[in-house]
Coordinates of C-alpha atoms in Angstrom, one line a residue:
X1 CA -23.5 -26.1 57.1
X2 CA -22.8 -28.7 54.2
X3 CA -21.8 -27.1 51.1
X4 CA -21.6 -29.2 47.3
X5 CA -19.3 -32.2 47.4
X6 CA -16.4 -30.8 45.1
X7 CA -16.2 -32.7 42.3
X8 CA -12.6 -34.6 42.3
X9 CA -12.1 -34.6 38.3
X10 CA -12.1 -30.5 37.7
X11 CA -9.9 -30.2 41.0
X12 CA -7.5 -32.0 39.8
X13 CA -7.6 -30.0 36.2
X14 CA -6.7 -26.9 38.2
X15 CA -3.3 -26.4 36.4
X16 CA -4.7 -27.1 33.2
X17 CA -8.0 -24.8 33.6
X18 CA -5.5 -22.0 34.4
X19 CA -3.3 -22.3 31.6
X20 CA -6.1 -22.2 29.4
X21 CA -7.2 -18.9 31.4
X22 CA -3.7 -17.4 30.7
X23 CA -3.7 -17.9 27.2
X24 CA -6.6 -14.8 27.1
X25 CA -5.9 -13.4 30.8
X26 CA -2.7 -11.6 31.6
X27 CA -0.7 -14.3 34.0
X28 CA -1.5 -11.8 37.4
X29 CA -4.9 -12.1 36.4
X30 CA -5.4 -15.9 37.0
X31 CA -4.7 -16.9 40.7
X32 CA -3.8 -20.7 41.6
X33 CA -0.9 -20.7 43.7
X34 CA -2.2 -22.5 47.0
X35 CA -1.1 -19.3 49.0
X36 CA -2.4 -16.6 47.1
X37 CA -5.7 -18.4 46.6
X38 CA -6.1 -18.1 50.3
X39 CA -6.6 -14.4 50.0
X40 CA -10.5 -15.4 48.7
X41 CA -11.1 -18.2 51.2
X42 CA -13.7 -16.4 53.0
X43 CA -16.2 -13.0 52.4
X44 CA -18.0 -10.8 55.7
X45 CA -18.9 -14.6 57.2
X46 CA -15.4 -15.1 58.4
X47 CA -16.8 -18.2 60.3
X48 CA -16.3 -20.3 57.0
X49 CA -13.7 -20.4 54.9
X50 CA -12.7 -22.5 51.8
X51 CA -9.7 -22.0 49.3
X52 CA -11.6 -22.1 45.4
X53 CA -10.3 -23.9 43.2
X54 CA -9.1 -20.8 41.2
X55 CA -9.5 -16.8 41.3
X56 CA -9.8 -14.9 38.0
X57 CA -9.9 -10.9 37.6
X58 CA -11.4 -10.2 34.7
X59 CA -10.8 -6.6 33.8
X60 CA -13.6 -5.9 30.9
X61 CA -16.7 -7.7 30.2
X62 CA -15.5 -9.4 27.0
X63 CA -13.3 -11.5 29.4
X64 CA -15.8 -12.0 31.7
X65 CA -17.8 -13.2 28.6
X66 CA -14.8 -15.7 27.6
X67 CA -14.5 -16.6 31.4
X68 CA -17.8 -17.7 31.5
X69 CA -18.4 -19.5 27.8
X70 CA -15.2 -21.6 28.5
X71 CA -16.2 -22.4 32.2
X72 CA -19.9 -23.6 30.8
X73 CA -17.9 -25.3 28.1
X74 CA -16.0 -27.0 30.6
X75 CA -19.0 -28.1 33.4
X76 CA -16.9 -25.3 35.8
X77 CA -18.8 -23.7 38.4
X78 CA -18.1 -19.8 39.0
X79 CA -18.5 -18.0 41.9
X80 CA -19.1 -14.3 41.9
X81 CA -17.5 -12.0 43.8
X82 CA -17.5 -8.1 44.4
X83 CA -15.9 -6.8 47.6
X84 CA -15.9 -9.6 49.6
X85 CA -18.1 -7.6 52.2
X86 CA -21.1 -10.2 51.9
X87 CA -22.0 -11.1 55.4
X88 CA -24.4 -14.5 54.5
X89 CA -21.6 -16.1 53.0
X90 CA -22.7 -15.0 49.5
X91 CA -19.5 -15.3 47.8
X92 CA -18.0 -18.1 50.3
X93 CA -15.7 -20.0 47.4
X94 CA -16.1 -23.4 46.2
X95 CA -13.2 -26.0 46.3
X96 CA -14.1 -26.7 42.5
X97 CA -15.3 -23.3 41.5
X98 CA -13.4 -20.5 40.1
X99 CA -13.5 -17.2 42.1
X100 CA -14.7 -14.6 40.0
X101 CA -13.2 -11.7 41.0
X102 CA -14.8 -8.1 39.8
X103 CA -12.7 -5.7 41.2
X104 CA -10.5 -4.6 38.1
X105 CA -14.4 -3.7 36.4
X106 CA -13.8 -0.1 38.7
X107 CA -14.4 2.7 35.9
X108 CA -16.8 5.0 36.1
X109 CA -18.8 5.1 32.6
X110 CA -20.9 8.1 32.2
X111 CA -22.2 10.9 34.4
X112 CA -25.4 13.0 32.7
X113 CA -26.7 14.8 35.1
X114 CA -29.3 16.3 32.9
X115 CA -30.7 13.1 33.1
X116 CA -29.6 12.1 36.7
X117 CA -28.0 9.1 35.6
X118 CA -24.7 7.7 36.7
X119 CA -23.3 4.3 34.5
X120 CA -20.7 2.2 36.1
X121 CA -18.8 -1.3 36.3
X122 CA -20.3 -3.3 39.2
X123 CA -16.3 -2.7 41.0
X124 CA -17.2 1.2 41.3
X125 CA -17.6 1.5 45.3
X126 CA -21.2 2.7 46.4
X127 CA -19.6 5.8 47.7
X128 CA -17.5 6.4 44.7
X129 CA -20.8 6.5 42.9
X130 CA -21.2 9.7 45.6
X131 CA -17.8 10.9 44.5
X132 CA -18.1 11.6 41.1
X133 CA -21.2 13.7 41.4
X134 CA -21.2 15.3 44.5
X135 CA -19.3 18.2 43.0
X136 CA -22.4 19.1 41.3
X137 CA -24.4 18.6 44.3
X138 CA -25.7 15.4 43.9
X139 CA -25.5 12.2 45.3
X140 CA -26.4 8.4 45.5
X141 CA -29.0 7.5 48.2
X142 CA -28.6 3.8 48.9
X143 CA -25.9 3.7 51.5
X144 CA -24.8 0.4 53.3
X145 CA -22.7 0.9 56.0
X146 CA -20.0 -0.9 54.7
X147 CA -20.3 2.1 51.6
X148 CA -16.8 2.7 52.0
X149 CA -15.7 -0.9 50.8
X150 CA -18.9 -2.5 49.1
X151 CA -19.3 -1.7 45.4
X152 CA -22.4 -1.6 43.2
X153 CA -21.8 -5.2 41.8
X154 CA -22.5 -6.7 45.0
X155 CA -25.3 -4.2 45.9
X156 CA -27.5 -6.0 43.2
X157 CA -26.3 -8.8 44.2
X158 CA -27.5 -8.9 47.5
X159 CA -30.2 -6.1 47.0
X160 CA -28.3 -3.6 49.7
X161 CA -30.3 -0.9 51.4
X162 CA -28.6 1.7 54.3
X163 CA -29.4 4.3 56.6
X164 CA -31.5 6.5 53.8
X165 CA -33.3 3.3 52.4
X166 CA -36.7 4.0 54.4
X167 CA -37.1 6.9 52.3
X168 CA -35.1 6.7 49.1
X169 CA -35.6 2.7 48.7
X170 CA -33.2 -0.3 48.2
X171 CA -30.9 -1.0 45.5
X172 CA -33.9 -2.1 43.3
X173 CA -35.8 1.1 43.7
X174 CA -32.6 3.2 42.3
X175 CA -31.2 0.6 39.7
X176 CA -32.5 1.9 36.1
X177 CA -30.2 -0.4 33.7
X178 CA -28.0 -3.5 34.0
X179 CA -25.6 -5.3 31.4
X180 CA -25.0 -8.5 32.6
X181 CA -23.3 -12.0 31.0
X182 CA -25.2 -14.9 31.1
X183 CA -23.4 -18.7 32.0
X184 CA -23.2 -19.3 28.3
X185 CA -21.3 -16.4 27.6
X186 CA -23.7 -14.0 25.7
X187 CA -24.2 -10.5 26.8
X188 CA -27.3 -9.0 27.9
X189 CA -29.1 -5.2 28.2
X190 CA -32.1 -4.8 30.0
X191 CA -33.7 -0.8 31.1
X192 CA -31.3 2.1 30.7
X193 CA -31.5 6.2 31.6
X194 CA -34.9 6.3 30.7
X195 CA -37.7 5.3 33.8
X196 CA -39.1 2.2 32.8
X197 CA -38.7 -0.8 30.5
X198 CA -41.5 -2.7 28.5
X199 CA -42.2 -6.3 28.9
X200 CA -41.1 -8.2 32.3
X201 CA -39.2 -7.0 34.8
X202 CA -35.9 -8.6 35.0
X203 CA -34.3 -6.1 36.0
X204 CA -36.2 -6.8 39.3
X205 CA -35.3 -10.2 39.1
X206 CA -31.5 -9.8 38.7
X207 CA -31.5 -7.9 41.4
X208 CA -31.4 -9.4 44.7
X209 CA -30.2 -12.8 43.0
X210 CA -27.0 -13.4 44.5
X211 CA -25.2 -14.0 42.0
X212 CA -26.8 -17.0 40.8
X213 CA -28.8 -16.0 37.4
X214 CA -25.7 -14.3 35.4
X215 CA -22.8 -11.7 36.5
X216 CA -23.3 -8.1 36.3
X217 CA -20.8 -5.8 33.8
X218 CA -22.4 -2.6 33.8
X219 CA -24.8 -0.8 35.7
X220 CA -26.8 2.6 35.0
X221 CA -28.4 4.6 38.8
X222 CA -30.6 6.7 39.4
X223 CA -28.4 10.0 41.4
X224 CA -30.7 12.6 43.5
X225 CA -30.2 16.8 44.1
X226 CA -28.7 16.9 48.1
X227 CA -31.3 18.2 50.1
X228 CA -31.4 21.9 50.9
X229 CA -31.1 21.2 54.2
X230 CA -30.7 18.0 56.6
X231 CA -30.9 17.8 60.5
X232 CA -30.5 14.8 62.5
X233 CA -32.1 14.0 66.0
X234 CA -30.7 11.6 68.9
X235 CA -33.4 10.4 71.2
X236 CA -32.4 8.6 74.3
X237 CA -35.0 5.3 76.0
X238 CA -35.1 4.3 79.1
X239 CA -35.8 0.9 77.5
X240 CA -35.7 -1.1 73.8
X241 CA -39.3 -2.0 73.9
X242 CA -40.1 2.0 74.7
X243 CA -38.1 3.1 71.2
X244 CA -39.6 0.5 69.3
X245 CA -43.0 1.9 70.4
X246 CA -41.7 5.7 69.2
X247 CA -40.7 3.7 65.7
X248 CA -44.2 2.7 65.0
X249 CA -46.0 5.6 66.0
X250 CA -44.0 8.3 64.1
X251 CA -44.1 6.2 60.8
X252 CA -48.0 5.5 61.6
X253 CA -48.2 9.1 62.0
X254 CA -47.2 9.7 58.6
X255 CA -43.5 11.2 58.8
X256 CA -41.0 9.2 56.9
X257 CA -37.7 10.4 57.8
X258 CA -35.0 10.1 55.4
X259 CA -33.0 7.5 58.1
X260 CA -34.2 6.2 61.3
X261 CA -31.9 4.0 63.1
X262 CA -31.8 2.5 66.5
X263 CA -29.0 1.4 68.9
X264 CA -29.2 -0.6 72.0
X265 CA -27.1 0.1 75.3
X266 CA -23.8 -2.6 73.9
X267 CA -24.1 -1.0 71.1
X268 CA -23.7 2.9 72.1
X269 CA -21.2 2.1 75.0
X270 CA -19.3 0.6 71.8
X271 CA -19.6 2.7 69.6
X272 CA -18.9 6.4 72.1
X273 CA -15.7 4.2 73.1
X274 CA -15.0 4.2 69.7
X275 CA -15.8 7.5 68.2
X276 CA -16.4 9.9 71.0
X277 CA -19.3 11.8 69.4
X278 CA -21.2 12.4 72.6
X279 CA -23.7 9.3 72.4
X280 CA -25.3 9.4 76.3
X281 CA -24.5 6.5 77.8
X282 CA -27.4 6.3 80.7
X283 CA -30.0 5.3 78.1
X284 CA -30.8 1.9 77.1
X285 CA -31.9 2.5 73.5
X286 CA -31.0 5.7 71.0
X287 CA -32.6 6.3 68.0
X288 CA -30.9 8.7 65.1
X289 CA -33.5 10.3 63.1
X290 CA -32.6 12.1 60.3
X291 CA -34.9 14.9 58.1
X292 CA -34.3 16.3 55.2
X293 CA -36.1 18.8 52.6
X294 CA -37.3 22.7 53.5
X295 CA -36.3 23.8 56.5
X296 CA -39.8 24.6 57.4
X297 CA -41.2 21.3 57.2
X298 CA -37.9 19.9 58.6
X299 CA -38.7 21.9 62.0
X300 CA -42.6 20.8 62.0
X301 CA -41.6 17.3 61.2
X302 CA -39.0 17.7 64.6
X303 CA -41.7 19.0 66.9
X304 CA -43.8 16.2 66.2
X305 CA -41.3 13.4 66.5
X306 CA -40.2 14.8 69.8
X307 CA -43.7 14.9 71.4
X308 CA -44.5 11.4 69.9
X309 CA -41.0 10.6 71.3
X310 CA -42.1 11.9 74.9
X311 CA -45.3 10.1 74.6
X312 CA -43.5 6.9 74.7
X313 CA -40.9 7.7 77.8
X314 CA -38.0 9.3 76.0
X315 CA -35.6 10.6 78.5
X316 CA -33.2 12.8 76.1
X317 CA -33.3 14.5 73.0
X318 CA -30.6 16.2 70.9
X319 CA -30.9 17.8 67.6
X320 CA -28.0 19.1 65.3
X321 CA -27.3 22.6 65.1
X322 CA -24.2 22.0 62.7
X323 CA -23.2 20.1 59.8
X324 CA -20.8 18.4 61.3
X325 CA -22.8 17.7 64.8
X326 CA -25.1 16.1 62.2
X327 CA -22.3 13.8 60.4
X328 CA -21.1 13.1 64.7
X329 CA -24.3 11.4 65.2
X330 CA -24.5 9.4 62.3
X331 CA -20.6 8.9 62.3
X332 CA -20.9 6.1 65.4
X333 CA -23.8 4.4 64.0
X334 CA -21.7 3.9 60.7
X335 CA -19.0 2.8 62.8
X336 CA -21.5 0.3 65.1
X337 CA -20.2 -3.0 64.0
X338 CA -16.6 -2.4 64.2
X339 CA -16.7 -0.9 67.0
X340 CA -18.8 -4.3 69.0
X341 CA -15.6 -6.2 68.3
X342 CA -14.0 -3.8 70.9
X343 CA -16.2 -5.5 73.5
X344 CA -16.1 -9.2 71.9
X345 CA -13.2 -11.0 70.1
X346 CA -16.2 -12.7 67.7
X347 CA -19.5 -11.5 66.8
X348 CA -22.1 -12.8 64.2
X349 CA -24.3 -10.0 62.4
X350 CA -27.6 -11.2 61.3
X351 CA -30.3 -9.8 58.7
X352 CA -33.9 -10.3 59.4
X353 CA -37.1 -7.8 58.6
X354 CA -40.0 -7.6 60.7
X355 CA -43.5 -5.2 60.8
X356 CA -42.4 -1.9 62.4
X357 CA -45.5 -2.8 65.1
X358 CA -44.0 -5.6 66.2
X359 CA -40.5 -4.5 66.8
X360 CA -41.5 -4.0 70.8
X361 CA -42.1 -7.7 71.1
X362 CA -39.5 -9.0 69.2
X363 CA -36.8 -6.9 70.6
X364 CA -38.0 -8.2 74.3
X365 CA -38.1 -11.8 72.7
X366 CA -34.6 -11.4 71.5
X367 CA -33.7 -10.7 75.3
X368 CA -34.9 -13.9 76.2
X369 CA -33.3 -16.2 73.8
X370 CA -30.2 -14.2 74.7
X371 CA -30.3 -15.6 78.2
X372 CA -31.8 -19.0 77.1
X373 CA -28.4 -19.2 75.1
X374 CA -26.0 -17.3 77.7
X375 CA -24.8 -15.3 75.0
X376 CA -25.0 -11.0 74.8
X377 CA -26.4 -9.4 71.7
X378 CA -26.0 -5.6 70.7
X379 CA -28.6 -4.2 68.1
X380 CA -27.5 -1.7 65.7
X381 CA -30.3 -1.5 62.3
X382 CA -32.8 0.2 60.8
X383 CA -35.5 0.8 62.6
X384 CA -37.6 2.5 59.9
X385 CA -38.0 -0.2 58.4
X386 CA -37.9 -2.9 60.7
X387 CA -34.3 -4.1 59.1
X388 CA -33.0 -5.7 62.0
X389 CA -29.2 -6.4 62.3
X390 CA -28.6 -8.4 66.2
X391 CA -25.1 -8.4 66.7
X392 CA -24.4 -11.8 68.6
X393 CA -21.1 -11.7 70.4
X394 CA -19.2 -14.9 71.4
X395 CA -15.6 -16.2 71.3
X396 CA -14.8 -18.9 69.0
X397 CA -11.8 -19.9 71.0
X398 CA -14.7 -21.1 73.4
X399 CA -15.8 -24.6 72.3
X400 CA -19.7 -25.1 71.4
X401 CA -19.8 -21.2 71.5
X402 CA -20.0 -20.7 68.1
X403 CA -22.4 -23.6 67.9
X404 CA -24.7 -21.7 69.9
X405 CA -24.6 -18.6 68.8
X406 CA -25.7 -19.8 65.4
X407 CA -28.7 -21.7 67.1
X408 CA -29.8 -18.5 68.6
X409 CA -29.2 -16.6 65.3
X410 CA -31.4 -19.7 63.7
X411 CA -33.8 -18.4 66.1
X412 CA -33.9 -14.9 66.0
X413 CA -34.9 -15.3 61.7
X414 CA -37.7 -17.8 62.9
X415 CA -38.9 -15.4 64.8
X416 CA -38.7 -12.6 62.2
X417 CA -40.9 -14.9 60.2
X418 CA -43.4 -16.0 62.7
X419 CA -44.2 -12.6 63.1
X420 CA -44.8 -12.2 59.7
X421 CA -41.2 -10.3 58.5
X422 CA -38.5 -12.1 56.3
X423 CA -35.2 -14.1 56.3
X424 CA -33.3 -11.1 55.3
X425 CA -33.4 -7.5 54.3
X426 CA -30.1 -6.5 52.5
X427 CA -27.6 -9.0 53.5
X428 CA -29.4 -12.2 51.3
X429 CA -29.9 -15.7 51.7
X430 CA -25.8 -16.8 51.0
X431 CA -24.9 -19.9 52.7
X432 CA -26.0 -18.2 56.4
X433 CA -29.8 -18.6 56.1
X434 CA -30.0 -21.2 53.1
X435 CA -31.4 -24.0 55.1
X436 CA -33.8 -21.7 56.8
X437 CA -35.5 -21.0 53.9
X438 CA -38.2 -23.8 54.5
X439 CA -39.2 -21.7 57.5
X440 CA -40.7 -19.1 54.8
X441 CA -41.5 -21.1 51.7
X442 CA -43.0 -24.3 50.9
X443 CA -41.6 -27.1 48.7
X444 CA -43.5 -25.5 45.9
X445 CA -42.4 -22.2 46.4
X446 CA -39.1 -23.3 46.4
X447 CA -38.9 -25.2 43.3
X448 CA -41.1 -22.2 41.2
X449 CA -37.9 -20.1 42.3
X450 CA -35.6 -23.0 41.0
X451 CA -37.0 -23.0 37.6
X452 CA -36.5 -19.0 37.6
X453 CA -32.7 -20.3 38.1
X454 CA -32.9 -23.2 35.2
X455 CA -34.1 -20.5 32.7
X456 CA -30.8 -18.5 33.3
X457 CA -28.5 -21.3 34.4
X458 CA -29.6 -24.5 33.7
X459 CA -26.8 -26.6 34.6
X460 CA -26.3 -25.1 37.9
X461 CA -23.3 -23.9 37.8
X462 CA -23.0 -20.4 38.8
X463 CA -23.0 -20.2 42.4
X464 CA -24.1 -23.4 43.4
X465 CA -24.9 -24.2 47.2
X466 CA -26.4 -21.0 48.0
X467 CA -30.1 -19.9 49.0
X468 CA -31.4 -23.3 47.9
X469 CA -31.4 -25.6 50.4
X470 CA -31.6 -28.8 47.9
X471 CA -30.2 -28.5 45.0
X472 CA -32.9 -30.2 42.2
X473 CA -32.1 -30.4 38.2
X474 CA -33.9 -29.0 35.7
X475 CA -34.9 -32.1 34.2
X476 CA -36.7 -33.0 37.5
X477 CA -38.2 -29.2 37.7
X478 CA -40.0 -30.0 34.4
X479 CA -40.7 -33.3 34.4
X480 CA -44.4 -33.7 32.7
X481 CA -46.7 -36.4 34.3
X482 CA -48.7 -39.0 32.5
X483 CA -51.4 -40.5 33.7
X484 CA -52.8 -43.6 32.5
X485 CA -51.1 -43.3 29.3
X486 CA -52.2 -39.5 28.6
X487 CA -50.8 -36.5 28.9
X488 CA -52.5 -33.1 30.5
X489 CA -54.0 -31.0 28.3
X490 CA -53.8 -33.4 25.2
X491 CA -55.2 -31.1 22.8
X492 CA -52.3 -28.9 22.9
X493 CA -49.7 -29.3 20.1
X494 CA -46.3 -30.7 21.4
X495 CA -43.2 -29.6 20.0

């Protein structure tokens, strides 16, 4: 994984860049001391790691404004950064790039719960979002598992979904209004508390950008009434293949569960070990399903999935009786990937999203390429939705290990596009699957999404070296050609 050749002139204007900084940034607010730079050399990827040149905290968005006017000013790249929780090296630094840190942005704004809105700074954790309004009995669906740590900033960023995203939808679907700063400074409003905005959609387009079109300030959601009531269900497999079968057939069937998550036999020996909820360990696949609405329907919806569930050779089924037998069940799955590094001292989490109809095969595929590459793999995702997340565990003390563990992860996304999924479903392109992207899109596709960046950021420099594989300028993105002499369309007046 190459990343932009730093460029040797602004490195070595480090201690003048940050005294510029300080003389509109308190001094703690600029960080450029070699040691305390290290605390942003790496995000979720822990595999790579790089010191940036330095890390700002901005704490309003009229510094971020001045932050970002000086740095375009200056030809200084910025980096992005929310929680640090990015697990495709999203906000991985750059030797010649300030680190721009968002945490300080962590008030919440507004809370009008006649209108169901909540407006925040993108430094608000998703589950703070939760906090402030559950009092009145709502909440905020979108719900990563890392909702603990990850806040709303990098949500957008990275489009995040969660458990309750197969019902409730992604970021995007509960995102109503965004201020954001563009490279050059100015500050932007798009959408707000009503339901839809006229004219294009760039709220749409921010979203799920990475951090690479401008840097989120401010951000108005969408909050939801709890459910009257919620039950969850744990259904045991004999094998993978037989609860990716049950998948399919209850969403074909027309029940849409608010979550539906699976877990393979690593991943629930891991995860009991870890939480002791009462996970039965003689199964090879679980799935959690969760229902929520009328208790009536609830308990129709329940009888269905269990005889769809015993259609496809489901050996156990357990369904809450309490609230908190219901927040058990789901409280190991949230707990999944910290609990697989009790069983490995490394493991790599990939992001791919295939058709629910094909999750049998690609699960049993995955099996293979884990014995091709002599390396286990736990699966922990949402099965709803096809979200896959293959947990592949090796030691990096072990030399080549890590090499082929990211060969086999390289493989897995191939195969998550072969059968007609995606690179990623919440976790984005980052640095992780960057030079995979030519698996998906073609060179044209590929430079139609550049000149989406160019309009926002023509000079490339906020978060350079992620999701594009080659880096092209502008110029060369619009570059007219003449043919002969003439120019297409020669009728048209040129300006």
């Amino acid at each position: 994984m190459k990343m932009p050749t730093p460029d040797a002139a602004i490195v070595a204007r480090r201690r003048e860049i940050a005294a510029y900084l300080r003389t509109f940034l308190k001094t703690e607010q600029v960080i450029a001391s070699e040691d305390e730079r290290r605390v942003y050399e790496s995000d979720g990827l822990t595999a790579y790691r790089q010191s940036p040149l330095i890390a700002v905290l901005p704490s309003s968005t009229a510094e971020v404004s001045a932050i970002l006017a000086y740095c375009r000013q200056e030809g200084i790249k910025i980096v992005p950064r929310g929680a640090g929780t990015s697990l495709s090296g999203g906000a991985l630094p750059l030797a010649d790039a300030i680190t721009l840190g968002l945490g300080k942005l962590n008030q919440v704004l507004d809370i009008d719960l006649p209108n169901r809105t909540v407006t925040v700074q993108p430094g608000v954790t998703n589950l703070g979002i939760t906090r402030a309004v559950e009092h009145a009995g709502f909440y905020y669906a979108p719900d990563p598992s890392s909702q603990i740590a990850c806040t709303i900033g990098g949500n957008i960023a990275e489009n995040s979904g969660g458990v309750h995203c197969l019902k409730y939808g992604l970021t995007t679907n509960n995102v109503l209004g965004l201020e954001f700063v563009l490279m050059s400074g100015e500050v932007i409003r798009i959408g707000g508390k009503h339901l839809d905005s006229g004219g294009y959609d760039l709220m749409g387009v921010l979203t799920g950008s990475e951090g690479l079109l401008g840097v989120v300030t401010e951000v108005t959601v969408r909050v939801l009434p709890k459910p009257s009531h919620l039950k969850a269900m744990m259904i045991g497999f004999p094998s993978s293949e037989r609860a990716g079968d049950c998948v399919a057939q209850v969403i074909a069937g027309g029940i849409i569960p608010a979550g539906m998550e699976m877990m393979d036999q690593p991943a629930i020996h891991a995860a009991e070990a870890f939480v002791r909820v009462g996970y039965p360990l003689d199964v090879a696949a679980l799935l959690i399903v969760e229902l929520d609405g009328p208790e009536c329907e609830i308990d129709a919806y329940m009888a269905r999935i269990e005889a769809i569930a015993g259609a496809c050779g489901a050996v156990s089924c357990r369904v809450s009786t309490t609230e908190a037998e219901r927040l058990g069940f789901w409280a190991g799955r949230k707990a999944a990937f910290p609990a697989v590094g009790r069983i490995s001292p490394d493991y790599y989490c990939m992001d791919g999203t295939i058709p629910r109809r094909r999750l049998a095969e690609v699960l049993a595929r995955m099996e293979e390429l884990s014995k091709h590459y002599g390396l286990r793999v736990a699966n922990v995702f949402h099965a709803g939705d096809g979200n896959l997340h293959p947990l592949i565990l090796y030691d990096a003390n072990q030399p080549g290990e890590l090499d082929r563990c990211e060969a086999f992860g390289s493989d897995i996304l191939r195969l998550c596009v072969e059968v007609g999924g995606v690179l990623t479903g919440e976790h984005g392109v980052g640095v992780e699957k960057r030079d995979l992207m030519p698996a998906m899109f073609n060179a044209q596709d590929l430079d139609h999404q550049m000149r989406l960046k160019c309009a926002f950021d023509p000079e490339h420099l906020l978060n350079p070296g992620k999701v594009f594989p080659q880096l092209r300028r502008c110029a060369e993105l619009g570059r007219m050609h003449v043919h002969h002499g003439e120019m297409p369309f020669p009728d048209l007046p040129r300006f």
